[in-house]
CSV table of C-alpha atoms in Angstrom, one decimal:
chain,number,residue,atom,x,y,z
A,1,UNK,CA,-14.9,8.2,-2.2
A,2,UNK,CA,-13.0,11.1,-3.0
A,3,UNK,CA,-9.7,11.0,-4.4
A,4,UNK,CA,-7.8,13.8,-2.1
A,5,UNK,CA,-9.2,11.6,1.2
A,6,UNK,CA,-7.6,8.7,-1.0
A,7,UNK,CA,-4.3,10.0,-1.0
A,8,UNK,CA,-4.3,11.7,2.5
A,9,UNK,CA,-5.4,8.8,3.8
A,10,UNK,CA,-2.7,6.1,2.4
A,11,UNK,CA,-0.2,9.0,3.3
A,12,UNK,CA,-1.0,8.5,7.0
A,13,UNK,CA,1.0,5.6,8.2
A,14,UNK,CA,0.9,5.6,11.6
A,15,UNK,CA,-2.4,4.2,12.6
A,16,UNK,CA,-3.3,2.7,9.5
A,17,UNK,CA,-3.5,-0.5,11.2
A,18,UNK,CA,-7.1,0.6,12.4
A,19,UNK,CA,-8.8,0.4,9.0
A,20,UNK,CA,-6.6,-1.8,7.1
A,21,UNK,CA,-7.5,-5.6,6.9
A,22,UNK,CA,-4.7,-7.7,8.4
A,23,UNK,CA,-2.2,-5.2,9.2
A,24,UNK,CA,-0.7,-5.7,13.1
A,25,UNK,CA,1.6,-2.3,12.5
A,26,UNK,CA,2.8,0.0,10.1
A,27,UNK,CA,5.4,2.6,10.7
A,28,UNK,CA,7.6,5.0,8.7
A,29,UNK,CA,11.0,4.1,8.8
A,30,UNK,CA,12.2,6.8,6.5
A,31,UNK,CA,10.5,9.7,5.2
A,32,UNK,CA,11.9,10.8,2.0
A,33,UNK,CA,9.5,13.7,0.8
A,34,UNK,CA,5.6,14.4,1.0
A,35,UNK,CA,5.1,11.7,-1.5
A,36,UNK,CA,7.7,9.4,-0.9
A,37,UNK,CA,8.3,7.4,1.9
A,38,UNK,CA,10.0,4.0,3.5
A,39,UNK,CA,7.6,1.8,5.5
A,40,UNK,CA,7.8,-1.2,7.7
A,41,UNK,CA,4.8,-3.1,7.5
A,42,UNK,CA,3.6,-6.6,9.6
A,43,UNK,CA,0.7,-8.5,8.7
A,44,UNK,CA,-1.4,-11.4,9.8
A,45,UNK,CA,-1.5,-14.3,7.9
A,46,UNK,CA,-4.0,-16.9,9.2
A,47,UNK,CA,-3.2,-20.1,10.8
A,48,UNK,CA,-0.7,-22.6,10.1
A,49,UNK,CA,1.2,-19.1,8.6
A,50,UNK,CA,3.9,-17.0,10.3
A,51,UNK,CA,3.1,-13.7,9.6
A,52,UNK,CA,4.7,-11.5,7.1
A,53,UNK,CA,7.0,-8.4,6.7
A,54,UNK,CA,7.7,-6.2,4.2
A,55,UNK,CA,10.3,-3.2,4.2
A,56,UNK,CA,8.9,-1.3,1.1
A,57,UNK,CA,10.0,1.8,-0.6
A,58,UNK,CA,6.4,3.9,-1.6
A,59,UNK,CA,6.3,6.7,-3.9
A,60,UNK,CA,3.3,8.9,-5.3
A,61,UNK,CA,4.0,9.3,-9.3
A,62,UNK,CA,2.0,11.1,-11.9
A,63,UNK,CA,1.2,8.9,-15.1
A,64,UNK,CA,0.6,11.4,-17.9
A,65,UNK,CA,-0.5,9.5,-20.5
A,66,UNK,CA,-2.9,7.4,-18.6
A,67,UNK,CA,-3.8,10.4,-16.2
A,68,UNK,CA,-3.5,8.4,-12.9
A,69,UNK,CA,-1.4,8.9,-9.9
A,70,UNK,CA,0.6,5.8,-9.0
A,71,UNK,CA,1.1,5.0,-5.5
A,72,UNK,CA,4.6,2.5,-6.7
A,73,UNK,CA,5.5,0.0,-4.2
A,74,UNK,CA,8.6,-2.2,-3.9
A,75,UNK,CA,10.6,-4.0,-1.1
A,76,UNK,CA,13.9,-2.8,-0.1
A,77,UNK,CA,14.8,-5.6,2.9
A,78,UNK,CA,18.1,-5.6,1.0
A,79,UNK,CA,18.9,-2.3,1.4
A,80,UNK,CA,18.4,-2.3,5.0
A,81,UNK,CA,19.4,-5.5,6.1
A,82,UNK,CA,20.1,-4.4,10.0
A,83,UNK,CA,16.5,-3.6,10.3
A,84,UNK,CA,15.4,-5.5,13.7
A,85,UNK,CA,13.0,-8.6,12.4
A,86,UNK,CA,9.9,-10.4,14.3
A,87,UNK,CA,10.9,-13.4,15.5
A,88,UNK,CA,7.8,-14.9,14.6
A,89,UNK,CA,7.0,-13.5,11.2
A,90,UNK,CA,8.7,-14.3,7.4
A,91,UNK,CA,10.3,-11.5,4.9
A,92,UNK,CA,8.2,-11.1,2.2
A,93,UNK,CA,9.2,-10.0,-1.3
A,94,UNK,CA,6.8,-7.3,-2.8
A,95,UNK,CA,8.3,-7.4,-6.4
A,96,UNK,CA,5.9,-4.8,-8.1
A,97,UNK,CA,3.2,-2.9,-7.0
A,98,UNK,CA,0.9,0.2,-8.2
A,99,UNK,CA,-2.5,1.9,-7.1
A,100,UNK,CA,-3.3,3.8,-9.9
A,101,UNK,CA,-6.3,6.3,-9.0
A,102,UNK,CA,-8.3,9.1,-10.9
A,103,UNK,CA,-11.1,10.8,-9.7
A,104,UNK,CA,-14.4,10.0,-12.1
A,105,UNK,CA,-16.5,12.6,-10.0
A,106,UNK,CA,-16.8,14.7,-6.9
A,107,UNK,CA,-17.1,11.6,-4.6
A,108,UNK,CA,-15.6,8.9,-7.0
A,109,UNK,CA,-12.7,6.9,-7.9
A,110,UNK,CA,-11.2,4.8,-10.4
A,111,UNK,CA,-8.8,2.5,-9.2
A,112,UNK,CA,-6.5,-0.3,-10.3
A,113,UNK,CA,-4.0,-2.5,-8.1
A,114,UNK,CA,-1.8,-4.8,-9.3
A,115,UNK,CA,0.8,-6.6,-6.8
A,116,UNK,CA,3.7,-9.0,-7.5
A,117,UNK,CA,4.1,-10.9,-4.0
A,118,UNK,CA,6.2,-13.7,-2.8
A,119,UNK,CA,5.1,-14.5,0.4
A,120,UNK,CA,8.3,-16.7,0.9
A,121,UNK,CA,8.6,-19.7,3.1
A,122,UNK,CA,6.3,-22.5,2.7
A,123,UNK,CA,3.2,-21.7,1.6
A,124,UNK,CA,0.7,-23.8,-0.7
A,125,UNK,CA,0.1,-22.4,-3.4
A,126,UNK,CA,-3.7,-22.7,-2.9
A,127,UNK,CA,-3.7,-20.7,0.5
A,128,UNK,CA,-2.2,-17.9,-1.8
A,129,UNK,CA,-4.2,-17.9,-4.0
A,130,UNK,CA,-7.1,-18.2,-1.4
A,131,UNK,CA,-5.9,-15.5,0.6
A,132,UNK,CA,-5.2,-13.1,-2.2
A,133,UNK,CA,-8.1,-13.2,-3.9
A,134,UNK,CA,-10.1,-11.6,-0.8
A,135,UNK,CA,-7.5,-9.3,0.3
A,136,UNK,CA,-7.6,-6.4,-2.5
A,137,UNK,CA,-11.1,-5.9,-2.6
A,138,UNK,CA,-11.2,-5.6,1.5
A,139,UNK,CA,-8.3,-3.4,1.1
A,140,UNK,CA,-10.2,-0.9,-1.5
A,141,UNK,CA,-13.6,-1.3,0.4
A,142,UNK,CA,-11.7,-0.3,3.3
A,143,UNK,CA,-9.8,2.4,2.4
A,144,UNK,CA,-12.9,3.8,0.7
A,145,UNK,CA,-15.0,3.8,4.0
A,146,UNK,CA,-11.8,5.6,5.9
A,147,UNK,CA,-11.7,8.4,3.2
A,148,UNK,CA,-15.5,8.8,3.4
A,149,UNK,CA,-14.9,9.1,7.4
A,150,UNK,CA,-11.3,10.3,8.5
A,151,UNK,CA,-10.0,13.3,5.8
A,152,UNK,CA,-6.4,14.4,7.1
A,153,UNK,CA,-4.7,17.3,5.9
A,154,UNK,CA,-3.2,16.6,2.6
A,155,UNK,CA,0.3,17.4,2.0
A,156,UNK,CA,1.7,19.8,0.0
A,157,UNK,CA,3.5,17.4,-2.4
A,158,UNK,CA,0.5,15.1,-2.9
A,159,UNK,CA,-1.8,18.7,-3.6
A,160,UNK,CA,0.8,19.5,-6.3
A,161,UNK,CA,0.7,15.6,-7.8
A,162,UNK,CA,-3.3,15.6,-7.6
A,163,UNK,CA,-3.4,19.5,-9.4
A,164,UNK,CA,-1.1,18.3,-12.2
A,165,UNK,CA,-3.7,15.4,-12.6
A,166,UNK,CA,-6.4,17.6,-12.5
A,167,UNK,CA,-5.5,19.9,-15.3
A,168,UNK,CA,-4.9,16.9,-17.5
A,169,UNK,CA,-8.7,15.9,-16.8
């Protein structure tokens, strides 16, 4: 896919929980700029699992030298720790995390994901590993097949990001 459809794409919060795998909702809970935003997030974990939450801090930043745009990902529960919580679900603890993308052609992408997650509570350490393993490569597949699909406007700031990338190409 392209990477403008990309970027509007994961920019769109509300309603992501249509295409992404495991996600019950998603909602902004502060929007800081075009390219920056705070997100609640709950996903289902499968059975004997409570599911998860994650309060996460999400910013679109240029990498220069390695001519990618970074979608940089950490949680910020403890910065908001009056946020209402599920009942039925577990904080999670999303250390790290970065989407790097760069377009390789009209209608292609390069992309690399790397994510730091404690799922917290008690979890064996296999049904991580199990459940982690499948999860980025259904992510990627489908955010690829919503780009190819669903192309929302994109905003000004992520336009300005993706140019900047562009002329360093």
């Amino acid at each position: 896919a392209a990477i403008g459809p990309i970027l509007s794409n994961l920019r769109e919060v509300e309603g992501s929980e249509s295409w992404t795998p495991s996600l019950i909702s998603k909602k902004t809970i502060k929007e800081i700029s075009d390219s920056e935003a705070v997100t609640y997030t709950l996903n289902s974990m499968p059975w004997p699992l409570w599911d998860r939450e994650l309060l996460l801090h999400n910013r679109l930043s240029l990498d220069r030298k390695r001519k990618l745009l970074y979608v940089l990902s950490k949680s910020v529960h403890n910065e908001y720790p009056n946020y209402p919580k599920s009942k039925k679900s577990v904080m999670a603890d999303l250390t790290y995390s970065n989407m790097g993308f760069r377009p390789v052609g009209p209608n292609k992408t390069y992309v690399e994901l790397t994510a730091l997650v404690d799922p917290r509570g008690q979890v064996p350490t296999w049904m991580i590993n199990f459940y982690q393993k499948k999860w980025p490569l259904k992510y990627l597949k489908s955010i690829e097949k919503r780009a190819i699909k669903v192309q929302p406007p994109m905003r000004e700031g992520i336009q300005k990001l993706l140019d900047e990338l562009l002329s360093l190409l």
